[in-house]
Coordinates of C-alpha atoms in Angstrom, one line a residue:
Chain A
M1 CA 43.3 -18.5 28.1
A2 CA 39.7 -19.3 26.7
N3 CA 39.6 -18.9 22.8
K4 CA 36.3 -18.6 21.7
K5 CA 37.2 -18.5 17.8
S6 CA 38.8 -21.7 17.8
L7 CA 35.6 -23.6 18.7
D8 CA 35.4 -26.8 17.0
I9 CA 31.8 -28.5 16.9
D10 CA 31.0 -31.6 14.9
P11 CA 27.4 -30.4 13.8
K12 CA 26.3 -34.2 13.8
T13 CA 27.7 -35.3 17.0
L14 CA 28.0 -32.2 18.8
V15 CA 31.3 -33.2 19.9
I16 CA 33.2 -29.9 20.9
N17 CA 36.9 -29.5 20.6
G18 CA 37.2 -33.4 20.0
S19 CA 36.9 -33.4 24.0
F20 CA 33.3 -33.5 25.1
Q21 CA 30.0 -34.0 23.9
Q22 CA 26.9 -31.9 24.2
I23 CA 24.1 -33.5 25.2
L24 CA 20.7 -32.6 23.7
P25 CA 17.4 -34.3 23.2
G26 CA 16.8 -35.7 19.5
R27 CA 20.3 -34.6 18.5
I28 CA 22.2 -37.6 19.4
R29 CA 22.6 -39.7 16.5
T30 CA 24.1 -43.0 15.5
H31 CA 22.6 -42.8 11.9
S32 CA 22.0 -39.8 10.0
D33 CA 19.1 -40.7 8.6
S34 CA 17.2 -41.6 12.2
V35 CA 15.3 -38.8 12.2
E36 CA 12.8 -38.5 15.4
L37 CA 9.3 -37.8 13.7
T38 CA 6.0 -36.6 15.6
K39 CA 2.3 -36.2 14.8
A40 CA 0.8 -33.0 13.8
W41 CA -2.7 -31.7 12.6
S42 CA -3.1 -30.1 9.1
V43 CA -5.8 -29.3 6.9
I44 CA -6.1 -29.2 3.2
I45 CA -7.1 -25.7 2.0
P46 CA -7.8 -24.0 -1.3
A47 CA -4.5 -22.7 -2.8
R48 CA -5.8 -19.3 -3.4
K49 CA -6.8 -19.1 0.4
S50 CA -3.2 -19.3 1.5
M51 CA -3.6 -15.6 3.0
V52 CA -6.4 -16.4 5.2
F53 CA -4.7 -19.5 6.6
I54 CA -1.6 -17.6 7.4
T55 CA -3.6 -14.7 9.2
F56 CA -5.4 -17.5 11.0
L57 CA -2.0 -18.8 12.4
K58 CA -0.9 -15.4 13.5
N59 CA -4.3 -14.6 15.4
H60 CA -4.0 -18.0 16.8
T61 CA -0.6 -19.4 18.8
T62 CA -1.2 -22.9 18.8
T63 CA 1.3 -25.0 20.0
T64 CA 5.0 -24.9 20.6
G65 CA 7.7 -26.9 18.8
M66 CA 6.5 -25.6 15.1
D67 CA 9.1 -23.1 14.5
H68 CA 11.2 -25.4 12.3
L69 CA 8.4 -26.4 10.2
K70 CA 7.1 -24.4 7.0
K71 CA 3.3 -24.0 7.6
L72 CA 2.1 -24.6 4.0
R73 CA 3.1 -27.1 1.5
K74 CA 1.4 -28.1 -2.0
S75 CA -1.0 -30.8 -2.0
Q76 CA 0.2 -34.0 -3.0
T77 CA -2.9 -35.0 -5.1
N78 CA -4.8 -31.6 -6.1
K79 CA -2.6 -28.6 -7.8
S80 CA -5.3 -26.1 -6.6
Q81 CA -4.9 -27.1 -3.2
L82 CA -2.3 -26.3 -0.4
Q83 CA -1.8 -28.4 2.9
G84 CA -1.6 -26.4 6.1
L85 CA 0.1 -27.2 9.6
V86 CA -2.0 -26.2 12.5
A87 CA -0.9 -27.7 15.5
M88 CA 1.0 -30.6 17.0
A89 CA -0.8 -33.5 18.0
D90 CA 0.7 -34.0 21.2
E91 CA -0.3 -30.9 22.7
V92 CA -4.2 -30.7 21.3
T93 CA -6.4 -33.0 20.2
K94 CA -8.3 -33.0 16.5
H95 CA -11.4 -31.9 17.9
Q96 CA -9.8 -28.8 19.7
V97 CA -8.3 -28.0 16.3
F98 CA -11.5 -28.1 14.8
E99 CA -12.9 -26.0 17.1
M100 CA -10.3 -23.6 17.0
L101 CA -11.0 -23.2 13.1
C102 CA -14.6 -23.2 13.1
A103 CA -14.4 -20.2 16.0
D104 CA -14.6 -17.9 13.3
D105 CA -16.9 -18.1 10.5
E106 CA -15.0 -16.5 7.8
V107 CA -12.1 -18.7 8.5
H108 CA -13.9 -22.2 8.1
Q109 CA -16.0 -21.1 5.4
E110 CA -13.2 -19.6 3.0
L111 CA -11.0 -22.6 4.2
E112 CA -13.9 -25.1 3.4
I113 CA -13.6 -26.7 6.7
H114 CA -16.8 -28.7 7.0
S115 CA -16.0 -31.8 9.6
M116 CA -13.5 -33.3 11.9
D117 CA -12.6 -35.4 8.5
D118 CA -10.8 -32.3 7.0
I119 CA -8.5 -32.4 10.0
V120 CA -5.7 -34.6 8.7
E121 CA -2.9 -36.1 10.6
V122 CA 0.6 -35.8 9.2
S123 CA 4.2 -36.7 10.3
V124 CA 6.8 -34.1 10.7
P125 CA 10.2 -33.9 12.2
K126 CA 10.2 -33.3 15.8
Y127 CA 13.4 -31.3 16.0
P128 CA 15.1 -28.8 13.9
P129 CA 17.4 -30.0 11.2
V130 CA 21.1 -30.4 12.3
T131 CA 22.7 -29.4 8.7
Q132 CA 21.3 -28.0 5.6
E133 CA 21.5 -31.4 4.0
E134 CA 19.4 -32.9 6.7
A135 CA 16.9 -29.9 6.0
K136 CA 16.8 -30.9 2.3
D137 CA 16.1 -34.6 3.3
N138 CA 13.6 -33.9 5.8
S139 CA 11.7 -31.5 3.3
K140 CA 11.7 -34.2 0.8
Q141 CA 10.7 -37.1 2.9
Y142 CA 8.3 -35.8 5.5
W143 CA 7.4 -32.1 5.7
P144 CA 9.2 -29.1 4.5
V145 CA 11.5 -27.5 7.3
I146 CA 13.2 -24.3 7.7
W147 CA 16.8 -23.8 7.4
K148 CA 18.4 -20.9 9.1
G149 CA 21.4 -22.4 10.3
D150 CA 21.7 -24.2 13.5
P151 CA 20.6 -22.2 16.4
N152 CA 22.2 -24.5 19.0
I153 CA 25.4 -24.2 17.3
Q154 CA 25.0 -20.5 17.4
Q155 CA 24.3 -20.5 21.0
L156 CA 27.6 -22.5 21.7
N157 CA 29.7 -20.3 19.6
Q158 CA 28.6 -17.5 22.6
E159 CA 29.8 -19.8 25.1
V160 CA 33.5 -19.8 26.6
F161 CA 35.2 -23.1 27.0
D162 CA 38.3 -22.9 28.8
M163 CA 39.6 -26.3 28.0
L164 CA 42.5 -26.2 30.6
E165 CA 40.0 -24.9 33.5
I166 CA 37.6 -27.9 32.3
S167 CA 40.2 -30.6 32.2
Q168 CA 41.8 -29.5 35.5
N169 CA 38.5 -29.5 37.4
L170 CA 37.7 -33.0 36.0
R171 CA 40.8 -34.3 36.8
D172 CA 40.5 -33.0 40.4
I173 CA 37.4 -34.6 41.1
I174 CA 38.7 -38.1 39.8
E175 CA 41.5 -37.5 42.1
I176 CA 39.1 -37.4 44.7
A177 CA 36.9 -40.0 43.9
K178 CA 39.9 -42.4 43.9
I179 CA 40.5 -41.5 47.6
Q180 CA 37.0 -41.9 48.4
K181 CA 37.1 -45.6 46.8
D182 CA 40.0 -46.4 49.0
N183 CA 38.1 -45.1 52.0
G184 CA 35.4 -47.6 51.5
E185 CA 33.1 -44.7 50.0
L186 CA 31.2 -44.2 46.8
P187 CA 33.7 -42.7 44.4
I188 CA 31.0 -40.0 43.2
V189 CA 32.5 -36.5 43.5
T190 CA 30.9 -33.0 42.2
R191 CA 32.2 -29.6 42.2
L192 CA 30.5 -26.3 41.6
Y193 CA 32.6 -23.6 39.9
D194 CA 32.4 -19.9 39.1
P195 CA 34.0 -19.5 35.5
E196 CA 33.7 -16.0 35.6
N197 CA 35.8 -15.3 38.6
K198 CA 37.6 -18.5 38.3
Q199 CA 36.8 -19.7 41.7
I200 CA 36.0 -23.2 42.9
L201 CA 32.9 -22.7 45.2
A202 CA 32.5 -26.1 46.7
T203 CA 33.6 -29.8 46.1
A204 CA 31.8 -32.5 47.8
H205 CA 31.5 -36.2 47.7
D206 CA 28.7 -38.7 48.0
E207 CA 27.5 -39.0 51.9
R208 CA 24.7 -41.0 51.4
F209 CA 25.8 -43.4 54.2
K210 CA 25.8 -40.5 56.8
H211 CA 22.2 -39.2 55.2
I212 CA 20.7 -41.6 52.6
L213 CA 19.9 -38.4 50.6
H214 CA 23.2 -36.8 50.4
H215 CA 24.1 -37.1 47.0
S216 CA 27.4 -35.3 45.8
V217 CA 25.3 -32.8 43.9
I218 CA 22.9 -32.0 46.6
N219 CA 25.9 -31.6 49.2
C220 CA 27.7 -29.1 46.7
V221 CA 24.5 -26.8 46.4
G222 CA 23.5 -26.8 50.0
R223 CA 27.3 -26.0 50.8
V224 CA 27.1 -22.9 48.3
A225 CA 23.9 -21.7 50.0
A226 CA 25.3 -22.3 53.4
N227 CA 28.1 -20.3 52.3
E228 CA 26.1 -17.1 50.9
V229 CA 23.8 -17.4 54.2
Q230 CA 27.4 -17.0 56.2
R231 CA 28.5 -14.2 53.8
R232 CA 25.6 -12.2 53.9
G233 CA 25.4 -12.3 57.9
E234 CA 29.0 -11.2 57.9
E235 CA 28.2 -8.4 55.4
D236 CA 25.0 -7.5 57.6
D237 CA 27.4 -7.1 60.8
D238 CA 29.8 -5.0 58.6
E239 CA 27.5 -2.7 57.5
E240 CA 26.2 -2.2 61.0
A241 CA 29.3 -1.3 62.4
N242 CA 30.3 0.8 59.5
N243 CA 26.5 2.4 60.1
D244 CA 26.5 1.8 56.1
D245 CA 23.3 2.4 54.6
V246 CA 23.8 0.7 51.3
D247 CA 21.8 -2.2 50.5
D248 CA 23.5 -3.4 47.1
E249 CA 21.2 -6.1 45.8
S250 CA 23.9 -6.8 43.0
S251 CA 26.4 -8.2 45.7
K252 CA 23.8 -10.6 46.6
K253 CA 24.2 -14.0 44.8
Y254 CA 21.0 -15.7 43.6
L255 CA 21.3 -19.6 43.9
C256 CA 23.9 -20.9 41.5
V257 CA 23.5 -18.6 38.8
G258 CA 26.2 -18.6 36.3
Y259 CA 27.9 -21.5 37.9
D260 CA 29.3 -24.5 36.3
V261 CA 28.8 -28.0 37.7
Y262 CA 31.4 -30.8 37.4
T263 CA 30.6 -34.5 38.3
T264 CA 32.2 -37.9 37.9
H265 CA 28.8 -39.4 37.0
E266 CA 25.8 -38.6 35.2
P267 CA 23.4 -37.5 38.1
C268 CA 20.0 -38.8 38.8
S269 CA 16.6 -37.1 38.4
Y270 CA 16.7 -35.9 42.1
C271 CA 20.2 -34.3 41.4
C272 CA 19.4 -33.3 38.3
M273 CA 16.3 -31.6 39.0
A274 CA 18.2 -29.9 42.0
L275 CA 20.4 -28.5 39.3
V276 CA 17.3 -26.9 37.6
H277 CA 16.0 -25.4 41.0
S278 CA 19.5 -24.1 41.3
R279 CA 19.6 -22.4 37.9
I280 CA 23.1 -23.6 37.0
R281 CA 24.5 -22.4 33.7
R282 CA 26.6 -25.7 32.6
L283 CA 27.0 -29.2 33.6
F284 CA 30.0 -31.5 32.6
Y285 CA 30.0 -34.9 33.7
L286 CA 32.5 -37.9 32.9
K287 CA 30.6 -41.3 33.1
P288 CA 27.1 -41.9 31.8
S289 CA 24.5 -43.6 34.3
P290 CA 22.4 -46.0 31.8
K291 CA 19.9 -47.0 34.3
T292 CA 19.5 -43.7 36.5
G293 CA 20.9 -40.9 34.6
A294 CA 18.4 -38.0 34.1
I295 CA 20.6 -36.1 31.3
A296 CA 21.4 -38.3 28.0
P297 CA 18.5 -39.1 25.8
D298 CA 19.6 -42.9 26.3
S299 CA 19.6 -42.9 30.2
A300 CA 16.8 -44.4 32.1
K301 CA 13.6 -42.9 30.4
G302 CA 15.3 -40.1 28.7
Y303 CA 14.2 -37.4 30.7
C304 CA 16.6 -35.0 29.6
I305 CA 16.0 -32.9 32.7
H306 CA 18.5 -30.0 31.9
Q307 CA 16.7 -29.2 28.4
S308 CA 12.9 -30.2 29.1
R309 CA 10.8 -27.6 27.4
Q310 CA 8.1 -27.8 30.2
L311 CA 10.4 -26.7 33.1
N312 CA 11.3 -23.2 34.1
W313 CA 15.3 -23.5 33.7
A314 CA 17.4 -25.0 31.2
F315 CA 21.3 -25.7 31.2
H316 CA 24.0 -26.9 28.9
S317 CA 25.1 -30.3 29.7
F318 CA 28.3 -31.7 28.4
K319 CA 29.7 -35.4 28.6
W320 CA 33.5 -36.0 28.3
C321 CA 34.6 -38.3 25.5
D322 CA 38.6 -38.6 25.8
P323 CA 38.8 -42.4 26.8
E324 CA 41.9 -41.8 28.5
L325 CA 40.6 -39.7 31.0
L326 CA 37.4 -41.7 31.4
Q327 CA 39.3 -44.8 32.2
T328 CA 40.6 -43.5 35.4
V329 CA 37.0 -42.6 36.7
P330 CA 36.0 -45.2 39.5
V331 CA 33.4 -47.4 38.4
I332 CA 30.0 -47.6 40.4
D333 CA 27.2 -50.0 40.2
D334 CA 24.7 -49.3 37.2
N335 CA 21.8 -49.4 40.0
L336 CA 22.7 -46.6 42.0
F337 CA 21.1 -43.5 41.8
V338 CA 24.0 -41.0 41.4
Chain B
M1 CA -3.9 -49.4 57.0
T2 CA -7.1 -50.2 58.7
N3 CA -10.5 -48.3 58.6
E4 CA -9.0 -46.0 56.3
T5 CA -11.4 -43.4 55.0
L6 CA -11.3 -40.4 53.0
E7 CA -11.8 -38.5 56.0
T8 CA -8.7 -39.3 57.3
H9 CA -6.9 -38.3 54.3
F10 CA -8.7 -35.1 54.4
K11 CA -7.9 -34.7 58.1
F12 CA -4.2 -35.2 57.7
M13 CA -3.8 -32.8 54.8
R14 CA -5.7 -29.8 56.7
M15 CA -2.7 -30.4 58.9
A16 CA -0.2 -30.1 56.0
L17 CA -2.0 -27.0 54.8
D18 CA -1.6 -25.4 58.3
Q19 CA 2.1 -26.0 57.5
A20 CA 1.7 -24.3 54.1
E21 CA 0.1 -21.2 55.9
A22 CA 3.0 -21.2 58.4
A23 CA 5.5 -21.1 55.7
H24 CA 3.3 -18.2 54.1
R25 CA 3.4 -16.2 57.4
A26 CA 7.2 -16.5 57.2
R27 CA 7.4 -15.4 53.6
E28 CA 8.5 -18.8 52.4
V29 CA 6.7 -20.0 49.2
P30 CA 3.6 -21.7 50.7
V31 CA 3.9 -25.5 50.6
G32 CA 3.5 -27.7 53.6
C33 CA 3.9 -31.4 54.2
L34 CA 3.1 -34.1 56.8
F35 CA 4.3 -37.6 57.1
V36 CA 2.0 -40.1 58.8
Y37 CA 3.0 -43.6 59.8
N38 CA 0.8 -46.4 59.6
N39 CA -2.2 -44.1 58.7
T40 CA -2.2 -42.8 62.4
E41 CA 0.8 -41.5 63.8
V42 CA 2.3 -38.1 62.6
V43 CA 6.0 -38.4 62.3
S44 CA 7.0 -35.4 61.1
T45 CA 6.1 -32.1 59.3
G46 CA 7.8 -29.6 57.0
S47 CA 7.6 -26.5 55.1
N48 CA 9.6 -24.9 52.0
L49 CA 12.4 -23.2 53.5
T50 CA 14.2 -21.8 50.2
N51 CA 14.1 -18.4 50.9
D52 CA 15.5 -18.5 54.4
T53 CA 18.3 -21.0 53.4
L54 CA 19.2 -19.1 50.0
S55 CA 18.8 -23.0 48.6
G56 CA 16.4 -23.8 46.0
I57 CA 16.2 -27.2 47.0
R58 CA 15.0 -26.8 50.6
H59 CA 11.4 -28.2 49.8
A60 CA 8.9 -29.0 52.4
E61 CA 9.1 -32.9 51.7
L62 CA 13.2 -33.1 52.1
V63 CA 12.8 -31.0 55.5
G64 CA 10.3 -33.3 56.6
I65 CA 12.3 -36.8 55.6
D66 CA 15.3 -34.9 57.6
E67 CA 13.4 -34.6 60.4
I68 CA 12.6 -38.4 60.5
L69 CA 15.6 -39.5 59.9
E70 CA 17.0 -37.5 62.9
R71 CA 14.2 -38.4 64.8
F72 CA 14.7 -42.0 64.7
N73 CA 18.5 -41.8 64.7
L74 CA 18.7 -42.9 61.0
T75 CA 21.7 -40.5 60.2
S76 CA 25.3 -41.2 61.2
S77 CA 28.5 -38.8 61.5
E78 CA 30.4 -41.5 59.5
N79 CA 30.3 -42.1 55.9
K80 CA 30.3 -46.1 56.4
Y81 CA 27.8 -48.2 54.7
D82 CA 25.5 -49.9 57.5
A83 CA 23.2 -52.6 56.2
E84 CA 21.0 -52.4 59.3
R85 CA 20.4 -48.7 59.2
Q86 CA 19.6 -48.8 55.4
H87 CA 17.2 -51.9 56.1
K88 CA 15.4 -49.8 59.0
I89 CA 15.2 -46.9 56.6
Y90 CA 13.4 -48.7 54.0
E91 CA 11.1 -50.5 56.4
L92 CA 10.2 -47.1 58.3
F93 CA 9.2 -45.5 54.8
S94 CA 7.4 -48.5 53.5
K95 CA 4.8 -47.5 56.3
I96 CA 4.7 -43.8 55.8
D97 CA 2.4 -41.8 53.7
L98 CA 3.2 -38.2 52.8
Y99 CA 0.5 -35.5 52.7
V100 CA 1.6 -32.5 50.7
T101 CA -0.5 -29.4 49.7
I102 CA 1.4 -29.4 46.1
E103 CA 2.4 -32.2 44.0
P104 CA 6.1 -33.2 44.6
C105 CA 8.5 -31.7 42.2
V106 CA 10.8 -33.9 39.9
M107 CA 13.4 -33.8 42.6
C108 CA 11.4 -34.6 45.7
G109 CA 9.4 -37.1 43.5
S110 CA 12.7 -39.2 42.8
A111 CA 14.0 -38.5 46.6
L112 CA 10.7 -40.2 47.7
R113 CA 11.4 -43.4 45.3
Q114 CA 15.0 -43.8 46.6
I115 CA 13.8 -43.7 50.3
G116 CA 10.9 -46.1 49.5
I117 CA 7.8 -43.8 50.5
N118 CA 4.4 -45.8 50.9
R119 CA 2.2 -43.5 49.2
V120 CA 1.6 -40.0 48.5
F121 CA -1.5 -37.5 48.6
F122 CA -1.3 -34.1 47.1
G123 CA -3.5 -31.2 46.8
A124 CA -2.8 -29.0 43.4
A125 CA -0.9 -30.3 40.5
N126 CA 2.6 -28.8 40.0
D127 CA 2.3 -27.7 36.2
R128 CA 5.8 -26.2 36.4
F129 CA 7.9 -28.9 37.9
G130 CA 5.5 -31.9 39.0
G131 CA 7.3 -35.2 39.1
N132 CA 4.2 -37.4 39.9
G133 CA 2.2 -37.1 36.6
S134 CA 2.3 -33.7 35.7
I135 CA 5.6 -33.3 33.6
F136 CA 7.1 -36.4 34.5
T137 CA 5.7 -39.7 36.3
I138 CA 8.9 -40.0 38.1
N139 CA 7.0 -42.0 40.8
H140 CA 5.6 -44.7 38.5
D141 CA 8.6 -45.3 35.9
D142 CA 10.1 -48.6 35.8
L143 CA 13.8 -47.9 35.8
G144 CA 14.8 -51.7 36.0
I145 CA 16.9 -51.3 39.2
E146 CA 18.2 -54.4 41.0
H147 CA 18.4 -54.0 44.6
V148 CA 21.9 -54.6 45.6
S149 CA 23.1 -54.6 48.9
G150 CA 26.5 -54.0 50.5
N151 CA 28.6 -51.4 49.7
N152 CA 26.8 -49.8 46.8
S153 CA 23.4 -50.2 48.7
C154 CA 21.0 -49.6 45.9
F155 CA 17.3 -49.3 46.5
D156 CA 14.3 -48.0 44.6
K157 CA 10.4 -48.3 44.8
T158 CA 7.8 -46.9 43.0
Y159 CA 4.6 -45.6 44.8
E160 CA 1.1 -44.2 44.2
S161 CA 0.2 -40.3 44.1
Y162 CA -3.3 -39.3 44.7
P163 CA -4.4 -35.6 43.9
D164 CA -7.2 -33.3 44.8
F165 CA -7.1 -33.1 48.4
G166 CA -7.2 -29.6 49.6
R167 CA -6.5 -28.3 46.0
E168 CA -8.3 -25.2 46.0
E169 CA -6.9 -24.2 49.4
A170 CA -3.4 -24.7 48.4
I171 CA -3.9 -23.1 45.3
I172 CA -4.9 -19.9 47.0
L173 CA -2.2 -19.9 49.4
L174 CA 0.3 -19.9 46.6
R175 CA -1.7 -17.2 44.8
K176 CA -1.6 -14.9 47.9
F177 CA 2.2 -15.5 47.9
Y178 CA 2.8 -14.6 44.4
V179 CA 0.5 -11.6 44.3
G180 CA 3.4 -9.7 46.5
Q181 CA 6.6 -11.3 46.8
N182 CA 9.4 -13.2 45.4
K183 CA 11.1 -10.1 43.7
K184 CA 14.6 -12.6 43.9
A185 CA 13.8 -14.5 41.0
P186 CA 15.3 -13.4 37.6
N187 CA 13.1 -13.8 34.9
P188 CA 12.3 -17.3 34.4
Q189 CA 12.6 -19.0 31.0
T190 CA 8.8 -19.4 30.6
K191 CA 6.4 -18.9 28.0
E192 CA 4.8 -15.4 28.4
E193 CA 1.3 -16.4 27.9
D194 CA 0.3 -19.9 28.8
S195 CA -1.9 -22.2 30.7
R196 CA 0.2 -22.0 34.0
L197 CA -1.2 -18.5 34.4
L198 CA -4.1 -18.8 36.9
R199 CA -7.3 -16.4 36.9
F200 CA -7.9 -14.9 40.2
D201 CA -11.3 -16.6 40.2
Q202 CA -11.0 -19.6 38.7
F203 CA -9.1 -23.2 39.2
P204 CA -7.3 -25.3 36.7
L205 CA -9.3 -28.6 35.9
M206 CA -7.9 -31.4 37.9
K207 CA -6.9 -34.2 35.5
Y208 CA -7.2 -37.5 37.1
S209 CA -5.6 -39.6 34.4
K210 CA -2.4 -38.0 34.5
Y211 CA -1.7 -39.4 38.1
I212 CA -3.9 -42.5 38.5
T213 CA -5.9 -44.8 36.7
K214 CA -9.6 -45.5 36.8
K215 CA -9.4 -48.3 38.8
E216 CA -7.0 -46.5 41.4
F217 CA -9.3 -43.6 41.2
L218 CA -12.7 -45.5 42.3
K219 CA -10.7 -47.6 44.9
M220 CA -9.5 -44.3 46.6
Y221 CA -12.3 -42.1 46.2
G222 CA -15.4 -44.3 45.8
E223 CA -17.9 -45.5 43.4
S224 CA -19.6 -42.4 44.5
N225 CA -17.4 -40.0 43.0
V226 CA -17.3 -41.5 39.5
H227 CA -18.7 -38.2 38.2
R228 CA -15.6 -36.4 38.9
W229 CA -13.5 -38.8 36.8
I230 CA -15.9 -38.3 34.0
R231 CA -15.9 -34.7 34.1
S232 CA -12.3 -34.4 34.5
E233 CA -11.9 -36.8 31.5
S234 CA -14.3 -34.3 29.5
G235 CA -12.7 -31.3 30.7
E236 CA -15.9 -30.0 32.0
D237 CA -15.8 -28.3 35.8
L238 CA -17.9 -29.7 38.3
T239 CA -21.4 -28.3 39.6
E240 CA -21.4 -26.8 43.0
A241 CA -23.1 -29.9 44.2
E242 CA -20.8 -32.2 42.5
G243 CA -17.8 -30.4 44.2
M244 CA -18.7 -32.0 47.5
F245 CA -16.5 -34.5 47.9
I246 CA -18.9 -37.3 49.1
E247 CA -22.6 -37.6 49.1
N248 CA -24.3 -37.7 52.7
W249 CA -21.2 -36.6 54.1
I250 CA -19.7 -33.2 55.0
D251 CA -16.3 -32.3 53.6
P252 CA -14.0 -31.5 56.5
L253 CA -12.6 -28.6 54.5
M254 CA -16.0 -27.1 53.5
P255 CA -15.9 -24.3 56.5
L256 CA -12.5 -23.5 55.2
K257 CA -13.7 -23.1 51.7
K258 CA -16.3 -20.7 52.5
E259 CA -13.3 -18.5 54.5
V260 CA -11.6 -19.0 51.5
K261 CA -14.6 -17.6 49.6
L262 CA -15.0 -14.6 51.8
E263 CA -11.3 -13.8 51.6
M264 CA -11.3 -14.2 47.7
D265 CA -13.8 -11.5 47.9
E266 CA -11.6 -9.3 50.2
W267 CA -8.9 -9.9 48.0
Q268 CA -10.6 -8.7 44.8
R269 CA -12.0 -5.3 46.4
K270 CA -8.4 -4.8 47.6
I271 CA -7.3 -5.0 43.6
Q272 CA -9.9 -2.9 42.6
E273 CA -9.1 -0.3 45.4
G274 CA -5.4 -0.7 44.1
V275 CA -4.4 -1.4 47.6
I276 CA -2.6 -4.8 46.6
N277 CA -0.9 -2.9 43.7
E278 CA 1.9 -1.6 46.1
N279 CA 2.7 -5.0 46.7
R280 CA 3.0 -5.8 43.0
D281 CA 6.1 -7.7 41.7
H282 CA 7.7 -5.1 39.6
D283 CA 9.9 -7.6 37.8
R284 CA 7.4 -9.5 36.1
G285 CA 4.8 -7.0 35.3
N286 CA 2.2 -9.5 35.4
D287 CA -1.3 -8.7 35.5
V288 CA -2.3 -8.6 39.2
K289 CA -5.1 -11.0 38.3
R290 CA -2.8 -13.5 36.5
I291 CA -0.8 -15.3 39.0
K292 CA 1.3 -18.0 38.6
I293 CA 1.0 -21.5 40.8
S294 CA 3.6 -23.3 42.4
G295 CA 7.6 -22.9 41.6
D296 CA 10.1 -21.2 43.8

């Protein structure tokens, strides 16, 4: 039985219950001091005009990714001045910031913004701090950050992790992968699972030698869709037979919403994006794919497709860490798109 | 690829747009594509089938690829590695260009490099899922894959992807679709107010440098179109005269553009009269004039 309260999360490594690690961009660190920095635009303003600046920020939603940063700090050189954070430099140019500030006469006069030179580049932590200690460190070294507890950990605590169910699913796909290997096929296996109803929806292996693009994840997603098409067809027949007029939208499944995916190897960009399109809930994988994987920050180009801010869907991803189980997963060539 | 002209690219894109229109009539997300062998022969077509199949991954490109594999007998009922067949697949796709009305998404962008497509030509940028420059540059990224033959059959080929062929037409089709339909999607995780929302009477600017280098641009679109690149970099819109794709040459899509303008006027009239409101997407509660482009 799942036990929510006993969830044990290491805030630094994000290892959960000592068994699997949450994969999150910017969060997997080998050294606690290697904080990823990014550039932002700031302005120096008269200290007594802080309200004008805050009002300006409220009226202009500038960029995303600033929520963990305080908007004002004391000027390092002049006590009667403050330094205000306007926008992230990866989203807008210096010129755009200047234009934004100048759009309102009152704002740029009161804040004493006269030229582009008044916009100053600063280095700020790219991601929210992971611990209170780190928040203090960041604030001292780079730019003051806000610490409200770790929202990621709060979110994880809402999730149910049934350890028995997770390890059983993983053991199952490993066993199938071994059989695949013995058959001379690629030992990559994926399972789609409905954690709510404790139901296996599809288990599929890699079939790229039948069809070059039939990776195991794609096969699984395809099978779930085909099953739903069939189910609705049968339902329609039943309805016709019963002359029942009820069109129950809630009984219709939408893609893979709410489902978990278990897979033997970290999926490639093709498969990860298929999971985004399918709106899955969580991904559990066993072996990393350093050259072709699209989940872990240190795989391939570090796409982290499951947590991209720009895509319209995100899902949790977890990598199994128990070396004993990992040893039993068949090895594949690093150059393969999984 | 002899005698390649911009005109041929537009001609093929016109056919891809026809596929997108057919998809729209079938109440599918209106994205269409065309695969062309050796710059002359159409080997397959595809359009989005996500609604009919209840599968979020039946995108036009994958449908078109399936058709090619079937047609040239490049699939097998047995899951056994066949070096000759693998080789044939790569050989074939190395001579095939894809014309698709919307920039391939990350998924399709990746599939295309895994089968070794020659080049891609697309209409509008895909700001939500684009894998050829808009969000990720899946088509360009060097992953350091070594080609290994044998049971592992590793293959990878980067490719160029050229934007802005029939862009406005592609956008209008999507816009028509999103005004009335897609009530199936639950609220997607998107920012409420952002640049992805399109004004009804305007098109987003095409930023060429996200997709190709200046050198590639000039080679593909010609020196006479250099003003397009300059305007694109400065963020300014083209004037009407500049909007003609090539001087002294009539853009084969121009007649369509006129139709499109008429149609837009018609739609705007309908919106004012409240006719279109009936089809409004209640789930999203969007202002009718603000429509999301692309997506599923």
